[in-house]
XYZ file of C-alpha atoms in Angstrom:
194
model
C 49.357 57.493 108.726
C 50.376 57.191 112.549
C 50.564 53.612 111.877
C 52.795 53.664 108.810
C 55.180 56.176 110.807
C 55.227 53.734 113.967
C 56.239 50.817 111.512
C 59.220 53.154 109.937
C 60.250 53.987 113.164
C 60.401 50.427 114.423
C 62.387 49.440 111.343
C 64.662 52.328 111.719
C 65.245 51.188 115.490
C 65.733 47.441 114.629
C 68.364 48.400 112.108
C 70.244 51.234 113.747
C 69.815 51.015 117.452
C 67.637 53.302 119.568
C 68.084 56.924 118.610
C 69.963 59.387 120.983
C 68.243 62.622 119.720
C 65.153 63.570 117.810
C 63.771 67.149 116.533
C 60.764 67.957 114.650
C 59.896 70.551 112.084
C 56.724 71.533 110.706
C 56.261 73.649 107.635
C 53.071 75.449 106.774
C 50.684 73.338 104.983
C 52.591 70.253 105.698
C 52.549 67.191 108.513
C 55.442 67.366 111.187
C 58.719 65.894 109.694
C 61.142 64.397 112.573
C 64.871 63.671 112.115
C 66.032 60.936 114.494
C 69.966 60.948 115.108
C 71.715 57.296 115.817
C 75.304 57.106 117.127
C 77.266 54.000 116.983
C 81.122 53.591 116.659
C 82.453 56.446 114.814
C 79.410 57.111 112.642
C 76.397 59.234 112.939
C 73.047 58.388 111.065
C 70.319 61.056 110.383
C 66.980 59.582 109.382
C 63.917 61.235 108.547
C 60.450 60.280 109.995
C 57.287 61.523 108.411
C 58.003 61.834 104.448
C 56.508 58.284 103.918
C 53.055 59.313 105.752
C 51.771 59.945 102.338
C 52.910 58.735 99.103
C 54.901 61.164 96.542
C 52.804 62.028 93.779
C 53.653 62.818 90.395
C 53.305 66.506 90.058
C 51.704 66.215 86.498
C 49.059 63.940 87.717
C 45.458 65.325 87.745
C 44.218 63.518 90.963
C 46.488 62.463 93.604
C 46.179 59.171 94.777
C 46.005 58.943 98.783
C 47.191 55.072 98.725
C 49.213 54.054 95.850
C 52.751 55.762 94.950
C 56.395 55.907 95.963
C 56.857 56.127 99.977
C 60.576 56.896 101.114
C 62.358 58.375 103.913
C 66.110 59.764 103.909
C 69.073 58.644 105.645
C 72.256 60.409 105.763
C 75.530 58.819 107.291
C 78.694 60.749 108.330
C 81.686 60.191 110.474
C 81.447 61.641 114.098
C 83.145 64.259 115.714
C 84.566 65.715 112.904
C 81.962 68.727 112.104
C 79.114 70.222 113.515
C 76.849 67.845 111.706
C 73.776 68.397 114.108
C 73.109 71.263 112.038
C 71.669 68.920 109.398
C 68.392 68.616 111.262
C 66.761 71.368 109.397
C 68.056 70.884 105.794
C 67.180 67.062 106.131
C 63.418 68.077 107.403
C 63.355 70.377 104.341
C 64.355 67.699 101.808
C 61.734 65.274 103.397
C 58.845 68.243 102.999
C 59.763 68.533 99.367
C 57.475 66.082 98.151
C 54.587 67.606 100.064
C 55.789 71.392 99.473
C 57.121 71.173 95.926
C 55.411 67.925 94.417
C 58.665 65.961 93.968
C 58.981 62.522 93.677
C 62.335 61.748 95.245
C 64.030 58.607 93.541
C 67.450 57.362 93.223
C 69.724 59.311 90.965
C 68.182 62.566 92.018
C 69.833 65.755 93.217
C 68.491 67.437 96.164
C 69.665 71.223 97.026
C 68.975 72.959 100.129
C 70.721 76.035 98.655
C 72.868 76.670 101.944
C 75.657 74.508 103.537
C 74.304 71.385 105.244
C 75.915 72.332 108.373
C 77.925 75.178 109.486
C 81.237 75.229 107.219
C 79.995 72.412 105.252
C 81.314 72.208 101.501
C 78.048 70.623 100.504
C 74.688 72.226 99.859
C 73.122 69.189 97.577
C 73.052 65.622 98.222
C 72.567 62.770 95.661
C 69.874 60.155 96.378
C 71.478 56.738 96.133
C 69.841 53.108 95.561
C 67.984 51.934 98.843
C 68.336 48.566 100.665
C 71.856 48.431 101.591
C 71.651 49.861 104.975
C 67.709 49.775 105.947
C 65.835 47.164 103.997
C 62.503 48.306 102.421
C 59.423 48.250 104.543
C 56.636 46.469 103.060
C 53.150 47.842 103.757
C 49.829 46.227 103.186
C 48.682 46.034 99.408
C 47.766 48.289 97.784
C 50.375 50.542 99.396
C 54.034 50.923 97.723
C 56.825 49.921 100.362
C 58.756 52.666 102.191
C 62.191 52.876 100.833
C 65.021 54.221 102.850
C 66.986 56.090 100.793
C 70.687 56.994 101.334
C 71.832 60.684 100.675
C 75.480 61.456 99.553
C 76.444 65.030 100.186
C 77.762 66.784 96.978
C 80.125 69.661 96.680
C 78.631 72.425 94.257
C 81.325 71.261 91.553
C 80.233 67.843 91.960
C 76.554 68.398 91.425
C 77.365 70.478 88.338
C 79.488 67.385 86.897
C 76.662 65.098 87.990
C 73.850 67.322 85.924
C 76.271 66.916 82.863
C 77.556 63.174 83.281
C 74.704 61.690 85.373
C 74.530 60.049 88.867
C 76.151 56.681 87.757
C 79.190 58.527 86.294
C 79.839 60.579 89.542
C 79.345 57.675 91.695
C 81.881 55.574 89.658
C 84.284 58.638 90.120
C 83.857 58.735 93.667
C 84.504 54.764 93.869
C 87.499 55.004 91.430
C 89.225 57.760 93.467
C 88.268 56.080 96.863
C 86.316 59.033 97.974
C 85.066 58.881 101.582
C 81.461 59.880 101.337
C 80.907 59.783 104.921
C 83.661 62.325 105.800
C 82.055 65.850 106.438
C 85.505 67.481 105.746
C 86.154 65.896 102.398
C 86.963 67.899 99.342
C 85.378 67.597 95.706
C 86.530 64.524 93.860
C 88.651 65.065 90.779
C 86.749 65.775 87.849
C 89.219 66.273 85.194
């Protein structure tokens, strides 16, 4: 486990630079989850460290495979200086712990909800899990382990999350693209859904 997390942190550092802050959260019955903050230019990126220590297991599986199964870490990017986004640390740790706590398999297209604003005053309580590979490349591990995928998170308003449940993740992403929505803007409003 420690070896995997060291490789994950090395991949994050080689891609995003040196973290300028880190925080850790431990939930009862789980391993520690860290959230690293990377600041560069006008962007702040938050990345989890610890979610990939164990493979995610299908909750319907009779026995959890300790080696095989999807592994992931979460990455969320926002524009710097516009909102108190450092309050994201705990919600991100909660989301990263959800495979261990709730038996979730986090995959692209999924919605994850923390039930409260992601930071003070945020219009977002949930995120859409996007496709990996754009910002941080997958980290290959020794066979038979699955690679660690770095999953981008896109904050969603309550209306966007409800619309996504009806129309699907691809339709919401197309709507954002068609309207030129800046998904990194921590102050943005919901995209027009009519």
